Tab-separated table of C-alpha atoms in Angstrom:
chain	number	residue	atom	x	y	z
A	27	MET	CA	230.488	136.280	-26.955
A	28	LYS	CA	227.920	133.621	-26.202
A	29	ARG	CA	228.190	134.326	-22.472
A	30	LEU	CA	227.617	138.047	-23.129
A	31	ASN	CA	224.554	137.288	-25.228
A	32	VAL	CA	223.131	135.032	-22.508
A	33	LYS	CA	223.667	137.731	-19.863
A	34	LYS	CA	222.128	140.314	-22.158
A	35	ILE	CA	219.095	138.117	-22.771
A	36	ILE	CA	218.658	137.471	-19.060
A	37	ARG	CA	219.004	141.185	-18.282
A	38	ASN	CA	216.439	142.136	-20.922
A	39	PHE	CA	214.077	139.435	-19.665
A	40	LEU	CA	214.349	140.700	-16.092
A	41	VAL	CA	213.756	144.286	-17.221
A	42	ALA	CA	210.680	143.225	-19.179
A	43	LEU	CA	209.412	141.146	-16.242
A	44	ILE	CA	209.820	144.100	-13.876
A	45	CYS	CA	207.949	146.348	-16.302
A	46	VAL	CA	205.106	143.831	-16.515
A	47	ILE	CA	204.922	143.547	-12.725
A	48	VAL	CA	204.930	147.325	-12.322
A	49	GLY	CA	202.189	147.594	-14.945
A	50	ILE	CA	200.061	144.979	-13.222
A	51	VAL	CA	200.500	146.619	-9.818
A	52	GLY	CA	199.686	150.020	-11.313
A	53	GLY	CA	196.556	148.670	-12.979
A	54	ILE	CA	195.365	147.058	-9.777
A	55	THR	CA	195.968	150.317	-7.898
A	56	VAL	CA	193.975	152.293	-10.460
A	57	LEU	CA	191.103	149.808	-10.287
A	58	MET	CA	191.126	149.881	-6.505
A	59	ASN	CA	191.101	153.680	-6.477
A	60	THR	CA	188.287	153.746	-9.035
A	61	ASP	CA	186.233	151.230	-7.044
A	62	SER	CA	186.885	153.224	-3.887
A	63	GLU	CA	185.700	156.419	-5.566
A	64	ILE	CA	182.568	154.707	-6.883
A	65	PHE	CA	181.887	153.164	-3.476
A	66	ALA	CA	182.452	156.513	-1.770
A	67	GLU	CA	180.111	158.231	-4.233
A	68	LYS	CA	177.394	155.611	-3.679
A	69	THR	CA	177.900	155.847	0.090
A	70	ASN	CA	177.609	159.636	-0.006
A	71	LYS	CA	174.406	159.451	-2.052
A	72	THR	CA	172.946	156.804	0.265
A	73	SER	CA	173.888	158.860	3.320
A	74	GLU	CA	172.336	161.991	1.839
A	75	VAL	CA	169.063	160.227	1.031
A	76	ALA	CA	168.982	158.746	4.546
A	77	LEU	CA	169.649	162.175	6.070
A	78	VAL	CA	166.870	163.803	4.039
A	79	LYS	CA	164.450	161.009	4.978
A	80	GLU	CA	165.216	161.486	8.659
A	81	SER	CA	164.678	165.237	8.322
A	82	LEU	CA	161.333	164.647	6.627
A	83	LYS	CA	160.236	162.271	9.398
A	84	GLU	CA	160.742	165.115	11.859
A	85	LEU	CA	158.139	167.069	9.895
A	86	SER	CA	155.470	164.409	10.541
A	87	GLU	CA	153.535	166.424	13.112
A	88	TRP	CA	153.684	169.545	10.926
A	89	THR	CA	152.347	167.708	7.881
A	90	THR	CA	149.214	166.365	9.586
A	91	LEU	CA	145.889	168.122	9.018
A	92	LYS	CA	143.793	168.694	12.134
A	93	TYR	CA	140.070	169.444	12.317
A	94	GLU	CA	138.677	170.525	15.681
A	95	TYR	CA	134.972	170.461	16.358
A	96	GLU	CA	132.249	170.858	18.967
A	97	ASN	CA	129.156	168.709	18.877
A	98	VAL	CA	125.790	168.484	20.605
A	99	ILE	CA	123.761	165.290	20.845
A	100	VAL	CA	120.176	164.902	21.978
A	101	SER	CA	119.936	161.417	23.431
A	102	ARG	CA	116.692	159.651	24.356
A	103	THR	CA	115.907	156.499	26.269
A	104	SER	CA	112.536	155.237	27.400
A	105	LYS	CA	110.663	152.392	29.020
A	106	THR	CA	107.442	151.180	27.494
A	107	LEU	CA	104.442	149.423	28.877
A	108	PRO	CA	102.854	147.103	26.291
A	109	LEU	CA	99.076	147.228	26.053
A	110	PRO	CA	96.592	145.140	24.081
A	111	GLY	CA	96.020	146.203	20.503
A	112	ASN	CA	99.689	147.000	19.811
A	113	HIS	CA	99.553	150.208	21.848
A	114	ASP	CA	102.577	150.937	24.017
A	115	ILE	CA	102.885	153.657	26.647
A	116	ASN	CA	106.197	155.391	27.276
A	117	TYR	CA	106.218	155.906	31.014
A	118	ALA	CA	109.904	156.546	31.778
A	119	GLU	CA	111.385	158.636	28.996
A	120	ALA	CA	114.752	160.278	29.582
A	121	ILE	CA	116.233	162.998	27.362
A	122	LYS	CA	119.779	164.248	27.795
A	123	LEU	CA	121.739	166.969	26.039
A	124	ILE	CA	125.377	165.929	25.522
A	125	GLU	CA	127.940	168.572	24.632
A	126	TYR	CA	131.503	167.554	23.799
A	127	SER	CA	134.480	168.575	21.689
A	128	GLY	CA	136.971	166.555	19.691
A	129	TYR	CA	139.329	166.503	16.746
A	130	LEU	CA	140.259	164.571	13.640
A	131	LYS	CA	143.802	164.195	12.355
A	132	ALA	CA	144.754	163.046	8.862
A	133	GLY	CA	148.175	162.466	7.369
A	134	THR	CA	150.587	159.964	5.878
A	135	ASN	CA	153.335	157.731	7.211
A	136	LEU	CA	156.572	159.514	6.272
A	137	LYS	CA	158.529	156.422	7.330
A	138	GLU	CA	157.309	154.799	4.100
A	139	ILE	CA	158.528	157.623	1.864
A	140	GLN	CA	160.265	156.593	-1.376
A	141	LEU	CA	162.903	159.165	-2.254
A	142	ILE	CA	165.282	159.462	-5.221
A	143	LEU	CA	167.774	162.356	-5.360
A	144	ASP	CA	169.783	163.192	-8.488
A	145	GLU	CA	172.679	165.455	-7.583
A	146	GLU	CA	173.639	166.164	-11.196
A	147	THR	CA	170.217	167.388	-12.337
A	148	LYS	CA	169.058	168.426	-8.833
A	149	GLN	CA	165.843	166.462	-9.352
A	150	ALA	CA	163.989	164.924	-6.414
A	151	SER	CA	161.362	162.233	-6.949
A	152	VAL	CA	159.096	161.560	-3.988
A	153	LYS	CA	156.422	158.881	-3.534
A	154	LEU	CA	154.190	158.877	-0.449
A	155	PRO	CA	151.294	156.761	0.829
A	156	LYS	CA	147.931	158.513	0.514
A	157	SER	CA	146.652	160.209	3.645
A	158	GLN	CA	144.427	158.395	6.097
A	159	ILE	CA	142.719	159.212	9.382
A	160	LEU	CA	145.337	159.072	12.134
A	161	ASP	CA	143.223	160.146	15.128
A	162	ASN	CA	139.546	160.563	15.903
A	163	VAL	CA	139.365	161.770	19.484
A	164	ALA	CA	136.374	162.870	21.562
A	165	GLU	CA	137.429	164.687	24.716
A	166	THR	CA	134.919	162.996	27.008
A	167	LYS	CA	136.570	164.365	30.154
A	168	LYS	CA	135.370	167.829	29.148
A	169	MET	CA	131.876	166.834	28.060
A	170	LYS	CA	128.736	168.288	29.606
A	171	VAL	CA	125.554	166.287	30.116
A	172	GLU	CA	122.299	168.117	30.864
A	173	ASP	CA	119.031	166.478	31.864
A	174	ILE	CA	116.215	167.740	29.666
A	175	LYS	CA	113.557	165.266	30.717
A	176	GLY	CA	113.394	162.417	33.171
A	177	ASN	CA	111.889	161.145	36.362
A	178	ILE	CA	112.614	158.718	39.144
A	179	LEU	CA	111.636	155.790	36.934
A	180	SER	CA	113.900	156.794	34.076
A	181	ASP	CA	116.837	154.535	33.369
A	182	TYR	CA	119.742	156.111	31.499
A	183	PRO	CA	122.916	153.932	31.667
A	184	PRO	CA	126.190	155.934	31.617
A	185	GLN	CA	127.488	153.680	28.830
A	186	THR	CA	124.737	155.070	26.601
A	187	ILE	CA	126.505	158.443	26.585
A	188	ILE	CA	129.753	156.861	25.377
A	189	ASP	CA	127.898	154.815	22.755
A	190	GLU	CA	126.166	157.941	21.444
A	191	ILE	CA	129.461	159.844	21.205
A	192	ASN	CA	131.257	156.967	19.453
A	193	SER	CA	128.429	156.675	16.938
A	194	ASN	CA	128.584	160.405	16.189
A	195	LYS	CA	132.388	160.317	15.948
A	196	LYS	CA	132.205	157.698	13.215
A	197	GLN	CA	129.480	159.607	11.398
A	198	LEU	CA	131.516	162.833	11.523
A	199	GLU	CA	134.618	161.034	10.221
A	200	GLU	CA	132.710	159.662	7.237
A	201	GLU	CA	131.238	163.090	6.501
A	202	LYS	CA	134.658	164.767	6.546
A	203	ILE	CA	136.161	162.097	4.294
A	204	ASN	CA	133.313	162.604	1.816
A	205	GLN	CA	133.963	166.352	1.942
A	206	GLY	CA	137.586	165.827	0.827
A	207	PHE	CA	139.419	165.911	4.172
A	208	LEU	CA	142.010	163.320	3.081
A	209	GLU	CA	142.661	165.143	-0.203
A	210	GLU	CA	143.259	168.338	1.787
A	211	ALA	CA	145.783	166.445	3.909
A	212	ASP	CA	147.569	165.233	0.747
A	213	LYS	CA	147.828	168.816	-0.512
A	214	LYS	CA	149.307	170.014	2.774
A	215	ILE	CA	151.884	167.209	2.812
A	216	LYS	CA	152.838	167.863	-0.816
A	217	ILE	CA	153.424	171.558	-0.126
A	218	MET	CA	155.515	170.853	2.985
A	219	VAL	CA	157.696	168.188	1.329
A	220	THR	CA	158.133	170.274	-1.844
A	221	ASP	CA	159.133	173.393	0.112
A	222	PHE	CA	161.574	171.411	2.261
A	223	LEU	CA	163.405	169.823	-0.687
A	224	ALA	CA	163.253	173.024	-2.737
A	225	SER	CA	165.070	174.794	0.103
A	226	HIS	CA	167.919	172.338	-0.556
A	227	GLY	CA	167.997	173.272	-4.229
A	228	TYR	CA	165.931	170.438	-5.703
A	229	VAL	CA	163.200	170.507	-8.324
A	230	VAL	CA	160.573	168.260	-6.770
A	231	SER	CA	157.917	165.898	-8.088
A	232	VAL	CA	155.539	164.266	-5.585
A	233	GLU	CA	153.250	161.299	-6.171
A	234	PHE	CA	150.869	159.464	-3.857
A	235	TYR	CA	150.281	155.731	-3.965
């Protein structure tokens, strides 16, 4: 009888041990599957955000605001002959008419976009850098320079033309900024980004920093 009881105890112990081992293995499997699902979900979300960001970067050229202009400058140079009594005589005045065209571009750097997508609520939160001037180009190869006044003694260095154009470029840029050119660029970018994400089913909020 004692031998039977010992065998019975051993058998029951082994059965219990096997059950514990099976339970532990099952628990580990469940945890691993859960972690895998969570990791896969995070990976999918990260991949989706990255994909949307890349798509938005491709819109960079479309989101810039361009202002084309034509300008005319009247440029003067002269030589003076000093005379007693603080009286100077201009004896070699040169006047040139400079016609040129150019453009301004304003926009933001979409590579610095901060994007949060919520798949459950279909909410998209977007933060973008404020617009800035990206290009200020004067097409000097197409410019026209007309002599209005001058003579053989006149001295008008070619660099003066470039200096005049650069000075006017800067002045025009400041005028356009004061007129709200950068704010117009922000509005254009906001509309483009909102429409793009809305086409993917998101309700979009856009902020500039």
